[in-house]
Coordinates of N, CA, C and O in Angstrom, one line a residue:
M19 N 95.9 41.5 -131.3 CA 95.7 40.2 -131.8 C 95.8 40.2 -133.3 O 95.4 41.1 -134.0
K20 N 96.5 39.1 -133.8 CA 96.7 39.0 -135.2 C 95.7 37.9 -135.7 O 95.2 37.1 -135.0
L21 N 95.4 38.1 -137.0 CA 94.5 37.1 -137.7 C 95.0 35.7 -137.5 O 94.2 34.8 -137.3
S22 N 96.3 35.5 -137.6 CA 96.9 34.1 -137.4 C 96.6 33.6 -136.0 O 96.5 32.3 -135.9
D23 N 96.4 34.4 -135.0 CA 96.1 33.9 -133.7 C 94.7 33.3 -133.6 O 94.4 32.5 -132.7
L24 N 93.8 33.7 -134.6 CA 92.5 33.2 -134.6 C 92.3 32.0 -135.5 O 91.2 31.4 -135.5
S25 N 93.3 31.6 -136.2 CA 93.1 30.4 -137.1 C 92.7 29.1 -136.4 O 91.9 28.4 -137.0
P26 N 93.1 28.9 -135.2 CA 92.6 27.7 -134.5 C 91.1 27.6 -134.3 O 90.5 26.5 -134.2
L27 N 90.4 28.8 -134.4 CA 89.0 28.8 -134.3 C 88.3 28.1 -135.5 O 87.2 27.6 -135.4
M28 N 89.0 28.2 -136.6 CA 88.5 27.6 -137.9 C 87.1 28.2 -138.3 O 86.2 27.5 -138.7
W29 N 87.0 29.5 -138.0 CA 85.8 30.3 -138.4 C 86.0 30.8 -139.8 O 87.1 31.1 -140.3
P30 N 84.9 30.9 -140.6 CA 84.9 31.6 -141.9 C 85.5 33.0 -141.7 O 85.2 33.7 -140.7
D31 N 86.2 33.4 -142.7 CA 86.8 34.8 -142.7 C 85.7 35.8 -142.5 O 85.9 36.8 -141.8
D32 N 84.6 35.6 -143.1 CA 83.5 36.6 -143.0 C 83.0 36.8 -141.6 O 82.7 37.9 -141.1
V33 N 82.9 35.7 -140.9 CA 82.5 35.7 -139.5 C 83.5 36.4 -138.6 O 83.2 37.2 -137.8
L34 N 84.8 36.0 -138.8 CA 85.9 36.7 -138.1 C 85.8 38.2 -138.3 O 85.9 39.0 -137.3
E35 N 85.7 38.6 -139.5 CA 85.6 40.0 -139.9 C 84.5 40.7 -139.2 O 84.6 41.7 -138.5
Q36 N 83.3 40.2 -139.3 CA 82.1 40.9 -138.9 C 81.8 40.7 -137.4 O 81.4 41.6 -136.7
F37 N 82.0 39.5 -136.9 CA 81.7 39.2 -135.5 C 82.8 39.8 -134.6 O 82.5 40.4 -133.6
L38 N 84.0 39.5 -134.9 CA 85.1 39.9 -134.0 C 85.6 41.3 -134.3 O 85.7 42.1 -133.4
F39 N 86.0 41.6 -135.5 CA 86.6 42.8 -135.8 C 85.6 44.0 -135.9 O 85.9 45.1 -135.4
D40 N 84.4 43.8 -136.4 CA 83.4 44.9 -136.5 C 82.8 45.1 -135.2 O 82.4 46.3 -134.9
H41 N 82.6 44.1 -134.4 CA 81.8 44.3 -133.1 C 82.7 44.0 -131.9 O 82.2 44.2 -130.8
G42 N 83.9 43.6 -132.0 CA 84.7 43.3 -130.9 C 85.0 44.4 -129.9 O 85.3 44.2 -128.7
D43 N 84.9 45.7 -130.3 CA 85.1 46.8 -129.4 C 83.8 47.5 -129.0 O 83.8 48.5 -128.5
N44 N 82.7 46.8 -129.3 CA 81.4 47.3 -129.0 C 81.0 46.7 -127.6 O 80.8 45.5 -127.4
A45 N 81.1 47.6 -126.6 CA 81.0 47.1 -125.2 C 79.7 46.4 -124.9 O 79.6 45.3 -124.2
A46 N 78.5 46.8 -125.5 CA 77.3 46.2 -125.3 C 77.3 44.8 -126.0 O 76.8 43.8 -125.4
F47 N 77.9 44.6 -127.1 CA 78.0 43.4 -127.8 C 78.8 42.4 -127.0 O 78.5 41.2 -126.8
V48 N 80.0 42.9 -126.5 CA 80.9 42.1 -125.7 C 80.1 41.6 -124.4 O 80.3 40.5 -124.0
Y49 N 79.4 42.5 -123.8 CA 78.6 42.2 -122.6 C 77.6 41.1 -122.9 O 77.5 40.1 -122.1
D50 N 76.9 41.2 -124.0 CA 75.9 40.2 -124.4 C 76.5 38.8 -124.7 O 76.0 37.8 -124.4
Y51 N 77.7 38.8 -125.4 CA 78.2 37.6 -125.9 C 79.6 37.2 -125.4 O 80.1 36.2 -125.8
G52 N 80.1 38.0 -124.5 CA 81.4 37.8 -123.9 C 81.7 36.5 -123.2 O 82.8 36.0 -123.1
S53 N 80.6 35.9 -122.7 CA 80.8 34.6 -121.9 C 80.8 33.4 -122.8 O 81.1 32.3 -122.3
I54 N 80.6 33.6 -124.1 CA 80.6 32.4 -125.0 C 82.1 32.0 -125.3 O 83.0 32.8 -125.6
D55 N 82.3 30.7 -125.2 CA 83.6 30.1 -125.5 C 83.7 30.0 -127.0 O 83.1 29.1 -127.6
L56 N 84.5 30.9 -127.6 CA 84.6 31.0 -129.1 C 85.1 29.7 -129.7 O 84.8 29.4 -130.8
R57 N 85.9 29.0 -128.9 CA 86.4 27.7 -129.4 C 85.3 26.6 -129.6 O 85.5 25.7 -130.4
E58 N 84.2 26.8 -129.0 CA 83.1 25.9 -129.1 C 82.1 26.2 -130.2 O 81.2 25.4 -130.5
V59 N 82.2 27.4 -130.8 CA 81.3 27.8 -131.8 C 81.6 27.2 -133.2 O 82.8 27.3 -133.6
K60 N 80.7 26.6 -133.8 CA 80.8 26.0 -135.1 C 79.9 26.7 -136.1 O 78.7 27.0 -135.7
W61 N 80.3 27.0 -137.3 CA 79.5 27.8 -138.2 C 79.1 26.9 -139.4 O 79.9 26.1 -139.9
R62 N 77.9 27.1 -139.9 CA 77.4 26.5 -141.1 C 76.4 27.4 -141.8 O 75.8 28.3 -141.2
L63 N 76.4 27.3 -143.1 CA 75.5 28.1 -143.9 C 74.1 27.6 -143.8 O 73.9 26.4 -144.0
E64 N 73.1 28.4 -143.6 CA 71.7 28.0 -143.5 C 70.9 29.0 -144.4 O 71.2 30.2 -144.3
T65 N 69.9 28.5 -145.1 CA 69.0 29.4 -145.8 C 67.8 29.6 -144.8 O 67.2 28.7 -144.4
I66 N 67.5 30.9 -144.6 CA 66.5 31.2 -143.6 C 65.5 32.1 -144.3 O 65.9 33.2 -144.9
P67 N 64.2 31.8 -144.3 CA 63.2 32.7 -144.9 C 63.2 34.1 -144.2 O 63.4 34.2 -143.0
A68 N 63.1 35.1 -145.0 CA 63.2 36.5 -144.5 C 62.1 36.7 -143.4 O 62.4 37.4 -142.5
A69 N 61.0 36.1 -143.5 CA 59.9 36.3 -142.5 C 60.4 35.8 -141.2 O 59.9 36.3 -140.1
D70 N 61.3 34.9 -141.1 CA 61.8 34.3 -139.8 C 62.6 35.4 -139.0 O 62.7 35.2 -137.8
F71 N 63.2 36.3 -139.7 CA 64.0 37.3 -139.0 C 63.3 38.1 -138.0 O 63.8 38.5 -137.0
S72 N 62.0 38.3 -138.2 CA 61.2 39.2 -137.3 C 61.1 38.5 -135.9 O 60.9 39.2 -134.9
G73 N 61.3 37.2 -135.8 CA 61.2 36.5 -134.5 C 62.5 36.2 -133.9 O 62.5 35.6 -132.8
M74 N 63.6 36.6 -134.5 CA 64.9 36.2 -134.0 C 65.3 37.2 -132.9 O 65.2 38.4 -133.0
P75 N 65.8 36.6 -131.8 CA 66.2 37.5 -130.7 C 67.5 38.1 -130.9 O 68.3 37.6 -131.7
T76 N 67.8 39.3 -130.3 CA 69.1 39.9 -130.3 C 69.6 39.8 -128.8 O 68.8 39.4 -127.9
G77 N 70.8 40.2 -128.6 CA 71.3 40.3 -127.3 C 70.5 41.4 -126.5 O 69.9 42.2 -127.1
A78 N 70.5 41.3 -125.2 CA 69.7 42.2 -124.3 C 70.0 43.6 -124.6 O 69.1 44.5 -124.6
S79 N 71.3 44.0 -124.9 CA 71.6 45.4 -125.1 C 71.1 45.9 -126.4 O 71.1 47.1 -126.7
D80 N 70.8 45.0 -127.3 CA 70.3 45.4 -128.7 C 68.8 45.2 -128.8 O 68.3 45.1 -129.9
A81 N 68.0 45.1 -127.7 CA 66.6 45.0 -127.8 C 66.0 46.1 -128.7 O 66.3 47.2 -128.5
G82 N 65.2 45.7 -129.7 CA 64.6 46.6 -130.6 C 65.5 47.0 -131.7 O 65.0 47.7 -132.6
C83 N 66.7 46.6 -131.8 CA 67.7 46.9 -132.8 C 67.2 46.5 -134.2 O 67.2 47.4 -135.1
I84 N 66.8 45.3 -134.4 CA 66.3 44.8 -135.7 C 65.1 45.6 -136.2 O 65.0 46.0 -137.3
E85 N 64.2 45.8 -135.2 CA 63.0 46.6 -135.6 C 63.3 48.0 -136.0 O 62.8 48.5 -137.0
N86 N 64.3 48.6 -135.3 CA 64.7 49.9 -135.7 C 65.3 50.0 -137.1 O 65.0 50.9 -137.9
F87 N 66.2 49.0 -137.4 CA 66.8 49.0 -138.7 C 65.8 48.7 -139.8 O 65.8 49.3 -140.9
A88 N 64.8 47.8 -139.5 CA 63.8 47.5 -140.4 C 62.9 48.6 -140.8 O 62.3 48.6 -141.9
E89 N 62.7 49.6 -139.9 CA 61.8 50.7 -140.2 C 62.4 51.6 -141.3 O 61.6 52.1 -142.1
N90 N 63.7 51.6 -141.5 CA 64.3 52.4 -142.6 C 65.6 51.9 -143.0 O 66.7 52.5 -142.7
P91 N 65.6 50.7 -143.6 CA 66.9 50.1 -144.0 C 67.8 50.9 -144.9 O 69.0 50.9 -144.8
V92 N 67.2 51.7 -145.8 CA 68.0 52.5 -146.7 C 68.8 53.5 -145.9 O 70.0 53.8 -146.2
H93 N 68.2 54.1 -144.9 CA 68.9 55.1 -144.0 C 70.2 54.4 -143.5 O 71.3 55.1 -143.5
W94 N 70.1 53.2 -143.0 CA 71.2 52.6 -142.3 C 72.4 52.2 -143.3 O 73.5 52.1 -142.9
V95 N 72.1 52.1 -144.5 CA 73.1 51.9 -145.5 C 73.7 53.3 -145.9 O 74.9 53.5 -146.0
R96 N 72.9 54.3 -146.0 CA 73.4 55.7 -146.4 C 74.3 56.3 -145.3 O 75.1 57.1 -145.7
V97 N 74.1 56.0 -144.0 CA 74.9 56.6 -143.0 C 76.2 56.0 -142.8 O 77.0 56.4 -142.0
R98 N 76.5 54.9 -143.6 CA 77.8 54.3 -143.5 C 78.6 54.7 -144.8 O 78.0 55.2 -145.8
P99 N 79.9 54.5 -144.8 CA 80.7 54.8 -145.9 C 80.1 54.1 -147.2 O 79.6 52.9 -147.0
P100 N 80.2 54.6 -148.3 CA 79.7 54.0 -149.6 C 80.2 52.6 -149.8 O 79.4 51.7 -150.3
E101 N 81.4 52.3 -149.4 CA 82.0 51.0 -149.7 C 81.3 49.9 -148.8 O 81.2 48.8 -149.2
V102 N 80.7 50.3 -147.7 CA 80.0 49.4 -146.8 C 78.7 48.9 -147.6 O 78.4 47.7 -147.7
G103 N 77.9 49.9 -148.1 CA 76.7 49.6 -148.8 C 77.0 48.7 -150.0 O 76.3 47.7 -150.3
R104 N 78.1 49.0 -150.8 CA 78.5 48.2 -151.9 C 78.9 46.8 -151.5 O 78.5 45.8 -152.2
H105 N 79.6 46.7 -150.4 CA 80.0 45.4 -150.0 C 78.8 44.5 -149.6 O 78.7 43.4 -150.0
W106 N 77.9 45.1 -148.9 CA 76.6 44.4 -148.5 C 75.8 44.0 -149.7 O 75.3 42.9 -149.8
E107 N 75.8 44.9 -150.7 CA 75.0 44.6 -151.9 C 75.6 43.5 -152.7 O 74.9 42.7 -153.2
E108 N 76.9 43.5 -152.8 CA 77.6 42.5 -153.6 C 77.9 41.2 -152.9 O 77.9 40.2 -153.6
H109 N 78.1 41.2 -151.6 CA 78.5 40.0 -150.9 C 77.6 39.5 -149.8 O 77.8 38.4 -149.3
G110 N 76.7 40.3 -149.4 CA 75.8 39.9 -148.2 C 76.6 40.2 -146.9 O 77.6 40.9 -146.9
T111 N 76.2 39.6 -145.9 CA 76.8 39.7 -144.6 C 77.0 38.3 -144.0 O 76.4 37.3 -144.4
W112 N 77.7 38.3 -142.9 CA 78.1 37.0 -142.2 C 78.6 36.0 -143.2 O 79.3 36.3 -144.1
M113 N 78.2 34.8 -143.0 CA 78.7 33.7 -143.8 C 78.0 33.7 -145.2 O 76.8 33.6 -145.3
R114 N 78.9 33.9 -146.2 CA 78.3 34.0 -147.5 C 78.6 32.8 -148.3 O 79.6 32.1 -148.2
R115 N 77.6 32.5 -149.2 CA 77.7 31.3 -150.0 C 78.9 31.5 -151.0 O 79.1 32.5 -151.5
R116 N 79.7 30.5 -151.1 CA 80.8 30.5 -152.0 C 80.4 29.8 -153.3 O 79.8 28.7 -153.3
S117 N 80.9 30.3 -154.4 CA 80.6 29.7 -155.7 C 81.6 28.6 -156.0 O 82.5 28.4 -155.4

């Protein structure tokens, strides 16, 4: 699949990159979210208090994932290539605010 094949979705580049390309070959992720009609998904930027993240559900295959990352977030940055940590530090993840 080419990026141009995805342009009709009108998704932000950040979401295409992280949702489809980073997780598209993760079998558990695909199992959890594979039934969603991607053409129906609309994205918008929302400001969410950090405290709200503890109550957000994940897909069934990722039960406990957020709690696991939260126990030692520095570890999860260190085990990835340095450019990943720099990218997260500089740009955030998912849909990022544009200046």
